N, CA, C and O of each residue as an XYZ file, in Angstrom:
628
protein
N       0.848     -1.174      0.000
C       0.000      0.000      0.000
C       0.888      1.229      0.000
O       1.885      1.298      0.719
N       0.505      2.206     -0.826
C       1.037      3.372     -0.719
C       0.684      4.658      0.634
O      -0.299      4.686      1.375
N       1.599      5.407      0.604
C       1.638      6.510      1.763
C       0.066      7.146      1.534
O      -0.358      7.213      0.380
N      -0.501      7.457      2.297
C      -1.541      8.402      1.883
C      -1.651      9.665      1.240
O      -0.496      9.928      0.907
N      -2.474     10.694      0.841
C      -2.329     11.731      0.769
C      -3.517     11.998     -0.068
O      -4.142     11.229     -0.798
N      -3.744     13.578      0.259
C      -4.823     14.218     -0.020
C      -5.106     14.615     -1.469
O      -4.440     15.604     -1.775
N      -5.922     14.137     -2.509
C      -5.858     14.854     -3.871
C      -7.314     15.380     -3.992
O      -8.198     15.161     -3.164
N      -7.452     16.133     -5.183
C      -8.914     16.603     -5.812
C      -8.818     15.820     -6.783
O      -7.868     15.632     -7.544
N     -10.194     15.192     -6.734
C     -10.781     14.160     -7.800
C     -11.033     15.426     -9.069
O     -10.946     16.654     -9.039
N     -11.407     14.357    -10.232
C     -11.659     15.666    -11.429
C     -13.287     15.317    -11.326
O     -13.822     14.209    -11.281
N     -13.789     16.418    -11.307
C     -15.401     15.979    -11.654
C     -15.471     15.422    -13.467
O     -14.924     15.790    -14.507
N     -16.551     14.265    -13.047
C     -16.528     13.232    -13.929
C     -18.408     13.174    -14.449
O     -19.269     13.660    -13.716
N     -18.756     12.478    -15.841
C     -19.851     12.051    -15.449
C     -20.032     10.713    -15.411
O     -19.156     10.026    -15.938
N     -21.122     10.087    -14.825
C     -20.630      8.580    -14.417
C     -21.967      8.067    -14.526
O     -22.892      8.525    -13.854
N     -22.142      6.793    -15.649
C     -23.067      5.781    -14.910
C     -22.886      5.222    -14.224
O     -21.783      4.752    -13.947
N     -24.272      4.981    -13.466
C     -24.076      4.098    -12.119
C     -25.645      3.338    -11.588
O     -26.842      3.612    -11.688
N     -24.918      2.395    -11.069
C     -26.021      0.992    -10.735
C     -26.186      1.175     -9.061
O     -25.171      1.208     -8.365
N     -27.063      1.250     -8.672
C     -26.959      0.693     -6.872
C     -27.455     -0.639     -6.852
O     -28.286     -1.300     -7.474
N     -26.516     -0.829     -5.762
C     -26.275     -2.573     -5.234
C     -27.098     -2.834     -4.145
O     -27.490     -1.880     -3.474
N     -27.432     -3.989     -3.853
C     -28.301     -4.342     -2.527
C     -27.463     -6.069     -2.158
O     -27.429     -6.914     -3.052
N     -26.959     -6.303     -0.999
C     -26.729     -7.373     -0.622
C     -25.496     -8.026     -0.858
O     -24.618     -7.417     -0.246
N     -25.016     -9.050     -1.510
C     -23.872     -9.249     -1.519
C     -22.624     -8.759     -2.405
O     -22.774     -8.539     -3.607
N     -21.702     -8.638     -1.926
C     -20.820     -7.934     -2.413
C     -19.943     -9.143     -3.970
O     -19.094     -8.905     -4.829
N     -20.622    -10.165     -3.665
C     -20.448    -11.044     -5.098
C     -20.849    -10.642     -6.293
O     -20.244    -10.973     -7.313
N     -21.978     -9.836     -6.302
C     -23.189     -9.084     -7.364
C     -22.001     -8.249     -7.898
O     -22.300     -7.566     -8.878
N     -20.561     -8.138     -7.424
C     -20.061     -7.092     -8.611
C     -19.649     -7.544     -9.840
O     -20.273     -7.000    -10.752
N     -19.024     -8.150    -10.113
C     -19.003     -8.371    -11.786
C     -20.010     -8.482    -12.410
O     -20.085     -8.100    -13.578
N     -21.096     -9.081    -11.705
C     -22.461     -9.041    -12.885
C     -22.950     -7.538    -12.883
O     -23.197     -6.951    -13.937
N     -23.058     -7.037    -11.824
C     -23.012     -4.962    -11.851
C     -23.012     -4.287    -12.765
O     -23.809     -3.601    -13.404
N     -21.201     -4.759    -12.778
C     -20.303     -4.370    -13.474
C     -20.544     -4.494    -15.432
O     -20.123     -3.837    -16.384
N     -21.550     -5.851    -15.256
C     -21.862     -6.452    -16.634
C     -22.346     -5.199    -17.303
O     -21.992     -4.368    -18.139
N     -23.775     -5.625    -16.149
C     -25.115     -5.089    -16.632
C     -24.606     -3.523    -17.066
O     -24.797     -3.081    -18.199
N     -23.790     -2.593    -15.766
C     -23.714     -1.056    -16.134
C     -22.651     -0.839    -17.498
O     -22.825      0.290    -17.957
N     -21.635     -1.594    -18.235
C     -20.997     -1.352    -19.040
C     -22.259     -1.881    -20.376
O     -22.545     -1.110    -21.292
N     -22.712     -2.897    -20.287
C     -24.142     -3.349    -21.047
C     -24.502     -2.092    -21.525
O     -24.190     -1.554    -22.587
N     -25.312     -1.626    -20.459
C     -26.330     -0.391    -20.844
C     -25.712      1.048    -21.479
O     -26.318      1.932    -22.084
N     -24.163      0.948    -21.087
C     -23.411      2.326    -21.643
C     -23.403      2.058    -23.196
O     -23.411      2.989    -24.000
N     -23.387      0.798    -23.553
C     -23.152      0.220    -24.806
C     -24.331      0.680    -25.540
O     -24.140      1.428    -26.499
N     -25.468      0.354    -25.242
C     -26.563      0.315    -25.870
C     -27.669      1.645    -25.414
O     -28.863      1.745    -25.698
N     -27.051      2.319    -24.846
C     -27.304      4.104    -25.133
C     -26.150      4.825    -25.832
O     -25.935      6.021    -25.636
N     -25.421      4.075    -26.644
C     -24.464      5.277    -27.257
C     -23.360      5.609    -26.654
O     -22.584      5.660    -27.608
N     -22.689      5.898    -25.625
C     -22.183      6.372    -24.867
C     -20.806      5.763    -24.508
O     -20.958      4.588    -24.171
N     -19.101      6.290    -24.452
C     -18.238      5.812    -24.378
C     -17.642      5.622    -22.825
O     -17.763      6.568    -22.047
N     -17.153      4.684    -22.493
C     -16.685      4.384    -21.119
C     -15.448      5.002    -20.937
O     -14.958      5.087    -22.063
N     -14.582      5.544    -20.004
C     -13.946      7.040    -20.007
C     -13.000      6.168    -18.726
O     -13.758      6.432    -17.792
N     -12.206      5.572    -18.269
C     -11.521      5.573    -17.304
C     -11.588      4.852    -16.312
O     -12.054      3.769    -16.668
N     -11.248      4.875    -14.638
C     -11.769      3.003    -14.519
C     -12.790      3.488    -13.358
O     -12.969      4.572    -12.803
N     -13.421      2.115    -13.226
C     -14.347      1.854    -12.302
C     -14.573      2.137    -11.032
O     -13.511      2.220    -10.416
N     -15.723      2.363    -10.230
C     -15.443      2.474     -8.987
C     -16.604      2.034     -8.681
O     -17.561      1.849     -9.432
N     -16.476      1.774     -6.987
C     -17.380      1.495     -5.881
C     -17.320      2.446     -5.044
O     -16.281      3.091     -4.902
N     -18.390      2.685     -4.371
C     -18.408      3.534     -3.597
C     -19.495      2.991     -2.465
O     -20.715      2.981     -2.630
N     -19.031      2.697     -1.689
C     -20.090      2.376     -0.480
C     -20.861      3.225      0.800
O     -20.397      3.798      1.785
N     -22.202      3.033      0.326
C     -22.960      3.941      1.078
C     -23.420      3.267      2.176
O     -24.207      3.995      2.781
N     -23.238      1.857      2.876
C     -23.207      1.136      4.124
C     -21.726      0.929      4.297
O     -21.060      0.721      3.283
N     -21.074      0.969      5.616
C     -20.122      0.654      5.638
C     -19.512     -0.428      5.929
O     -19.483     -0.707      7.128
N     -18.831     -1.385      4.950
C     -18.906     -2.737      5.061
C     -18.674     -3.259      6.477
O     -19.087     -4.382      6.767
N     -18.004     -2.465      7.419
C     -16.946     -3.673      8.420
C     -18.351     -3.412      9.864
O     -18.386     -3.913     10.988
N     -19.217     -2.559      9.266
C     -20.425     -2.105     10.401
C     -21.391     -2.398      9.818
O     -22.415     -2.267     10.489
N     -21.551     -2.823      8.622
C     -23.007     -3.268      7.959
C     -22.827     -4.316      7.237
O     -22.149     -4.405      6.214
N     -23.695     -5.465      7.990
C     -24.046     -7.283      7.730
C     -24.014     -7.259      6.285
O     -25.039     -6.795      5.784
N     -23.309     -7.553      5.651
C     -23.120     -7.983      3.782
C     -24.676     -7.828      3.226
O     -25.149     -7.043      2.406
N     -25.356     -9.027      4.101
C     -27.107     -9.069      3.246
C     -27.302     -7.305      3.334
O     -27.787     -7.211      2.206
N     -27.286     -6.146      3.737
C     -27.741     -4.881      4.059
C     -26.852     -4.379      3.852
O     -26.674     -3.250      4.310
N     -25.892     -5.017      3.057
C     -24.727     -3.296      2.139
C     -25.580     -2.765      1.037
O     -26.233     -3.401      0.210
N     -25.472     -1.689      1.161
C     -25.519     -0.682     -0.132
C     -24.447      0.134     -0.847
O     -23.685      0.810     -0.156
N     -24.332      0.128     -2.098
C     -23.320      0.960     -2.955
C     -23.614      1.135     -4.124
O     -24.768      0.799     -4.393
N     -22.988      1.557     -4.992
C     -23.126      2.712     -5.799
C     -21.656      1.601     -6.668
O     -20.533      1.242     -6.313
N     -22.478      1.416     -7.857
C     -21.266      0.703     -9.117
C     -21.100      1.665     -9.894
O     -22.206      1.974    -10.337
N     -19.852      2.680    -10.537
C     -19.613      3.895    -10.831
C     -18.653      3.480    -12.314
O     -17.592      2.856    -12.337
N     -19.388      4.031    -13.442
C     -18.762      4.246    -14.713
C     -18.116      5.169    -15.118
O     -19.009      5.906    -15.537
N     -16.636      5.976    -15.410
C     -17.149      7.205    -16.074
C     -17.723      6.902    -17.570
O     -18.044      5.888    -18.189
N     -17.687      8.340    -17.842
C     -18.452      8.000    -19.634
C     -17.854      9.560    -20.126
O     -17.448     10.445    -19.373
N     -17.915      9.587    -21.235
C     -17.126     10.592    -22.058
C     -18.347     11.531    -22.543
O     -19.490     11.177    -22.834
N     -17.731     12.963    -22.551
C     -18.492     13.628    -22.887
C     -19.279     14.393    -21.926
O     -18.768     14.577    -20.822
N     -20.214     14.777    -22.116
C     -21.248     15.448    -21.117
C     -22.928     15.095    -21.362
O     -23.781     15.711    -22.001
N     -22.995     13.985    -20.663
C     -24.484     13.138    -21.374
C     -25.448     13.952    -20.458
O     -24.664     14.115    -19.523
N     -26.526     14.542    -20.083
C     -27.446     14.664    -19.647
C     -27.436     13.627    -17.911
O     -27.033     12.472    -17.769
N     -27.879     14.331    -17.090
C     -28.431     13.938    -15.626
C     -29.901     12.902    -15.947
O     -30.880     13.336    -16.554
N     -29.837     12.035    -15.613
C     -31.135     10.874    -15.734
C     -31.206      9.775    -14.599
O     -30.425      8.823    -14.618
N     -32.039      9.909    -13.734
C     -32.361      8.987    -12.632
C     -32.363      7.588    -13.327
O     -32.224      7.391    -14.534
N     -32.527      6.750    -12.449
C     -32.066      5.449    -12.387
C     -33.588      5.065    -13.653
O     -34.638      5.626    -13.962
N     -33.167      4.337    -13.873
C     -34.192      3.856    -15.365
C     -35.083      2.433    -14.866
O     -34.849      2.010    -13.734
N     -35.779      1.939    -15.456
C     -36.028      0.523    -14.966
C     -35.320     -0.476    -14.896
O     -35.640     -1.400    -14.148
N     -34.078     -0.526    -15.740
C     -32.694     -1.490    -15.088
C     -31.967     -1.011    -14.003
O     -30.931     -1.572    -13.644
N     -32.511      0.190    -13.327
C     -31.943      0.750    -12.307
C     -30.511      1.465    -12.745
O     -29.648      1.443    -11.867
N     -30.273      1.894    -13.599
C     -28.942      2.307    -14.058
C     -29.391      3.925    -14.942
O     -30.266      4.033    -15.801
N     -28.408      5.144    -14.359
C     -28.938      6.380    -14.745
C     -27.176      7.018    -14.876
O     -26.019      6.598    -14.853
N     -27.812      8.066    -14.994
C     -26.329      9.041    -15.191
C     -26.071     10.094    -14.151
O     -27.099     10.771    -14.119
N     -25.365     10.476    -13.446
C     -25.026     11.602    -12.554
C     -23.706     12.619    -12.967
O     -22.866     11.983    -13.604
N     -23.418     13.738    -12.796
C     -22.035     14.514    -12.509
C     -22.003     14.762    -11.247
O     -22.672     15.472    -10.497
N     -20.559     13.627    -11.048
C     -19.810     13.847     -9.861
C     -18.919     15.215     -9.910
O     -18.041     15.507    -10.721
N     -19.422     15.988     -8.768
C     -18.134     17.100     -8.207
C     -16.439     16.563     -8.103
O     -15.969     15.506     -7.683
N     -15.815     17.729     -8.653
C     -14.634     17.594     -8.031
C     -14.508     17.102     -6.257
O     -15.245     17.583     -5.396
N     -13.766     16.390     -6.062
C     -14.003     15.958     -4.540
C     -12.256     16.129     -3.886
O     -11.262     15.680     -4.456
N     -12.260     16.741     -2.832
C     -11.041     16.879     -1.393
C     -11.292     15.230     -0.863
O     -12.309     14.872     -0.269
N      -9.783     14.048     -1.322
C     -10.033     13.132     -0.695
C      -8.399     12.592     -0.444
O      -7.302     12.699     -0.992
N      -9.010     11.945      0.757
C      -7.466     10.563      1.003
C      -7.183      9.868      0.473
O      -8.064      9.019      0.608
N      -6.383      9.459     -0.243
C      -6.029      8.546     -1.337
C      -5.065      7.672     -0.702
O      -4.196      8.180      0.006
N      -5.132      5.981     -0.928
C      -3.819      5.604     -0.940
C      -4.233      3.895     -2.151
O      -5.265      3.418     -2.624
N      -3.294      3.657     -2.173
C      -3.302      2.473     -3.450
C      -3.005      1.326     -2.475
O      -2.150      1.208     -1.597
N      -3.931      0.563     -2.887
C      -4.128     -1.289     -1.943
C      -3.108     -1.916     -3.867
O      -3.220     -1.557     -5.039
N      -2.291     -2.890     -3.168
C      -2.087     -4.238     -4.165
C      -2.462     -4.975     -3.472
O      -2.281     -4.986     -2.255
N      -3.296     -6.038     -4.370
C      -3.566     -7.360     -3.782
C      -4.727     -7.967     -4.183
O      -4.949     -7.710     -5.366
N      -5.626     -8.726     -3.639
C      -6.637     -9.587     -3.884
C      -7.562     -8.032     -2.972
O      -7.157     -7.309     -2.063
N      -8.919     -8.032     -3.760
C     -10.013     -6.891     -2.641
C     -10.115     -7.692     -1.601
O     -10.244     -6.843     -0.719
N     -10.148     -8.600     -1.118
C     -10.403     -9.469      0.359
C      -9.096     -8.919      1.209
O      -9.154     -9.054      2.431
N      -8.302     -8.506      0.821
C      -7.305     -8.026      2.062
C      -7.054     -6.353      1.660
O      -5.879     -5.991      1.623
N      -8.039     -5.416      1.385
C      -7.927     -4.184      1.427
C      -8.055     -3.940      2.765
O      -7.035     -3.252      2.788
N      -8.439     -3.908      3.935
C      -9.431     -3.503      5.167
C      -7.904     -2.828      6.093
O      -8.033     -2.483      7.268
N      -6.858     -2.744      5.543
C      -5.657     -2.641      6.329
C      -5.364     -1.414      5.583
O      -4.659     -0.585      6.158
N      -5.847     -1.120      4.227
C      -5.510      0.138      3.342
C      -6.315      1.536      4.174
O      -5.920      2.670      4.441
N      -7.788      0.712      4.441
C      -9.041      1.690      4.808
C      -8.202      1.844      6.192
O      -7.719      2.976      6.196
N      -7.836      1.107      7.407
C      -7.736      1.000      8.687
C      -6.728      2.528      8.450
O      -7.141      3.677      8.608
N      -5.511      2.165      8.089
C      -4.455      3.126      7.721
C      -4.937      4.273      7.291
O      -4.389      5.260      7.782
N      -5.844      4.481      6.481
C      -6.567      6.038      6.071
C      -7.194      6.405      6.866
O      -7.302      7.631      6.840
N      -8.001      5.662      8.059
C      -9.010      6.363      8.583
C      -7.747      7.155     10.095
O      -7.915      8.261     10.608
N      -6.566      6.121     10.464
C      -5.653      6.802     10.805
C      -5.501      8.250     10.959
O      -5.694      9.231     11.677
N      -4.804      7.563      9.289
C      -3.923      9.128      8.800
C      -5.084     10.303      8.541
O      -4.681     11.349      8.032
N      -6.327     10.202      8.825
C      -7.300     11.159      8.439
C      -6.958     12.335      9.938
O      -6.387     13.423     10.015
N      -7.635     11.444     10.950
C      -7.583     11.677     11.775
C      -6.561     12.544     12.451
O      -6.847     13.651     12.907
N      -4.961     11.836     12.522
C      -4.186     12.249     12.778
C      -3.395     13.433     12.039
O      -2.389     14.014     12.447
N      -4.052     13.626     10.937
C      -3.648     15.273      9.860
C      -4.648     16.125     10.088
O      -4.672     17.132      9.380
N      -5.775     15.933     11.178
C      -6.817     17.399     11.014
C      -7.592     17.444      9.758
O      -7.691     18.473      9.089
N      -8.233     16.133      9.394
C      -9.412     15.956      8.569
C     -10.116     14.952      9.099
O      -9.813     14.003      9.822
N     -11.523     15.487      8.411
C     -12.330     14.338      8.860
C     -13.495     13.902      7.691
O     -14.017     14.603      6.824
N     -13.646     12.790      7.945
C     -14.815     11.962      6.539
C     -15.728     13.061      6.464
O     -16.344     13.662      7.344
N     -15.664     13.238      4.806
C     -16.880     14.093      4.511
C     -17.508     13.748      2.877
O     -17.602     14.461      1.878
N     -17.925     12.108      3.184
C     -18.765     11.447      2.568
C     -18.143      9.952      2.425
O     -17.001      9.628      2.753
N     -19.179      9.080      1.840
C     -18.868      7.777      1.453
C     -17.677      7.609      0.839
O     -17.127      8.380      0.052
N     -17.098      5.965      1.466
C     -15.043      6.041      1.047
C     -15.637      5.277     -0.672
O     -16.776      5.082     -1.096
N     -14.617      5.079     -1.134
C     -14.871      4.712     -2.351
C     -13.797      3.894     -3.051
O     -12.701      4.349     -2.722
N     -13.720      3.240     -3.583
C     -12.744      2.083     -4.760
C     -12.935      2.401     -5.811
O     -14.050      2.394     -6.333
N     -11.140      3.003     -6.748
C     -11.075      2.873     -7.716
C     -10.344      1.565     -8.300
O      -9.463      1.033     -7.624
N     -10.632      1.151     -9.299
C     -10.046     -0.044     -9.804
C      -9.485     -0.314    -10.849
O     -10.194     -0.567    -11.823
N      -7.807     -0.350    -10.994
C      -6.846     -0.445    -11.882
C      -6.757     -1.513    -12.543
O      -5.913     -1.526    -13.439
N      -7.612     -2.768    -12.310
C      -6.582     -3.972    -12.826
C      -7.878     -4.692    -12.983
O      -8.796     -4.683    -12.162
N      -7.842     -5.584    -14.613
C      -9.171     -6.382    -14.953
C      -8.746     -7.462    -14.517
O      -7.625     -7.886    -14.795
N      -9.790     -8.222    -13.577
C      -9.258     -9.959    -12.732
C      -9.523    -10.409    -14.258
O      -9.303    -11.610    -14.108
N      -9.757    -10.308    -15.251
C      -9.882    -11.233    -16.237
C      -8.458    -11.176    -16.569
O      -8.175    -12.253    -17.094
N      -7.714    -10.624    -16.522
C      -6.439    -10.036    -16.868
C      -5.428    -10.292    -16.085
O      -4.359    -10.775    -16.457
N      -5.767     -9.930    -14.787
C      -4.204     -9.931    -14.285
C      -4.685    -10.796    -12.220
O      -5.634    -10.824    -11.436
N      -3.416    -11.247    -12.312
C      -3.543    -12.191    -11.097
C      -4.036    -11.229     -9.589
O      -3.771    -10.036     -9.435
N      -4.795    -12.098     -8.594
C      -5.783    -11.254     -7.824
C      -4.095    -10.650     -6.763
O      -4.101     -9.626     -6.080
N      -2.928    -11.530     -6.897
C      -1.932    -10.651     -6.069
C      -1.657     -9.192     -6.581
O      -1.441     -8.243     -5.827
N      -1.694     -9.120     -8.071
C      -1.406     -7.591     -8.704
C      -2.259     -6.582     -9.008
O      -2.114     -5.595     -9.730
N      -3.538     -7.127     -8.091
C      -5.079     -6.324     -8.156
C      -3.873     -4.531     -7.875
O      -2.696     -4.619     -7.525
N      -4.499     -3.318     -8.110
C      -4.354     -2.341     -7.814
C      -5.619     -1.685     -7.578
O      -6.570     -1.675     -8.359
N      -5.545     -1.033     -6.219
C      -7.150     -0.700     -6.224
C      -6.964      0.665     -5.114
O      -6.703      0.602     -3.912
N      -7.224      2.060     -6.073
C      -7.158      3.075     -5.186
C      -7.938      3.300     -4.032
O      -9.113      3.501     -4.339
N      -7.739      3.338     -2.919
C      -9.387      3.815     -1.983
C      -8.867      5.137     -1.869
O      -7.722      5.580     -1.953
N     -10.541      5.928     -1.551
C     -10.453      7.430     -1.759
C     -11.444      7.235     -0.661
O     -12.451      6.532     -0.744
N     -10.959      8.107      0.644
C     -12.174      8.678      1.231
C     -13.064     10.555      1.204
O     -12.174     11.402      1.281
N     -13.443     10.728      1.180
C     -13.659     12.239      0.640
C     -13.690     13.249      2.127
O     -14.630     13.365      2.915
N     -12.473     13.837      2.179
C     -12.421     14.495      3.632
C     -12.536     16.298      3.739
O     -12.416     17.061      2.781
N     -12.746     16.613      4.886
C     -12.646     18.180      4.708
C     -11.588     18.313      6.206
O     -11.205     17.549      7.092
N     -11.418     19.752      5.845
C     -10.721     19.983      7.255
C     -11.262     19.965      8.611
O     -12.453     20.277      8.610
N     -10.805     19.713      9.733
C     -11.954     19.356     10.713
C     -11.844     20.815     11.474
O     -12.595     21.079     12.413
């Protein structure tokens, strides 16, 4: 894992799916939301993210909620979730903690432990849902050389 440190995200626009229940449902998510970018036109822009709006290590797996995050190119129009449940949003530029997990996602929880740390101990504090970016396709590359940014979004306290 890398040192932490504070960056500004670029505001992006992003499809996105919300999740209910197990955290296995991501590659099929993942299917369905690159699916639907396909078949509205629309180009996929950069990598993936999660963003969790339950927090896994305090909320029972069956009762996670999150947010499966595309970017997409261009500037498509704002559209609520559709009947496949999949819509478009613009994300703000965001003030966040950054640090880079290698490895399999089953042993990130030491990346998050370490950020919520270093949050603390620099005079910031969480100011919104932490989030996963994701460098590396498991179709592709072995789950030891996963790269997977976590970002928590902080302000000054």
């Amino acid at each position: 894992m890398t040192e932490p440190s504070v960056i500004t995200t670029e505001p992006v626009a992003i499809a996105y799916i919300t999740m209910h229940g197990r955290y296995a449902q991501t590659p099929e998510g993942y299917g369905r939301l690159y699916a639907w970018i396909g078949q509205h036109g629309l180009q996929p822009l950069g990598m993936p993210a999660a963003v969790y709006l339950t927090m896994p290590p305090e909320t029972p797996e069956a009762d996670a909620v999150w947010e499966l995050w595309a970017p997409v190119a261009g500037d498509p129009a704002e559209a609520p979730a559709d009947a496949s449940g999949i819509g478009i949003r613009h994300v703000p530029a965001t003030l966040a903690a950054s640090a880079m997990h290698k490895g399999p996602y089953e042993t990130v929880a030491p990346t998050y432990e370490m950020l919520w740390r270093w949050i603390g101990e620099n005079g910031y504090v969480l100011d919104g849902p932490p989030m996963e970016r994701y460098y590396s396709d498991p179709a592709e590359v072995p789950p030891e050389e996963y790269l997977t940014e976590v970002l928590m979004p902080v302000r000054k306290a």
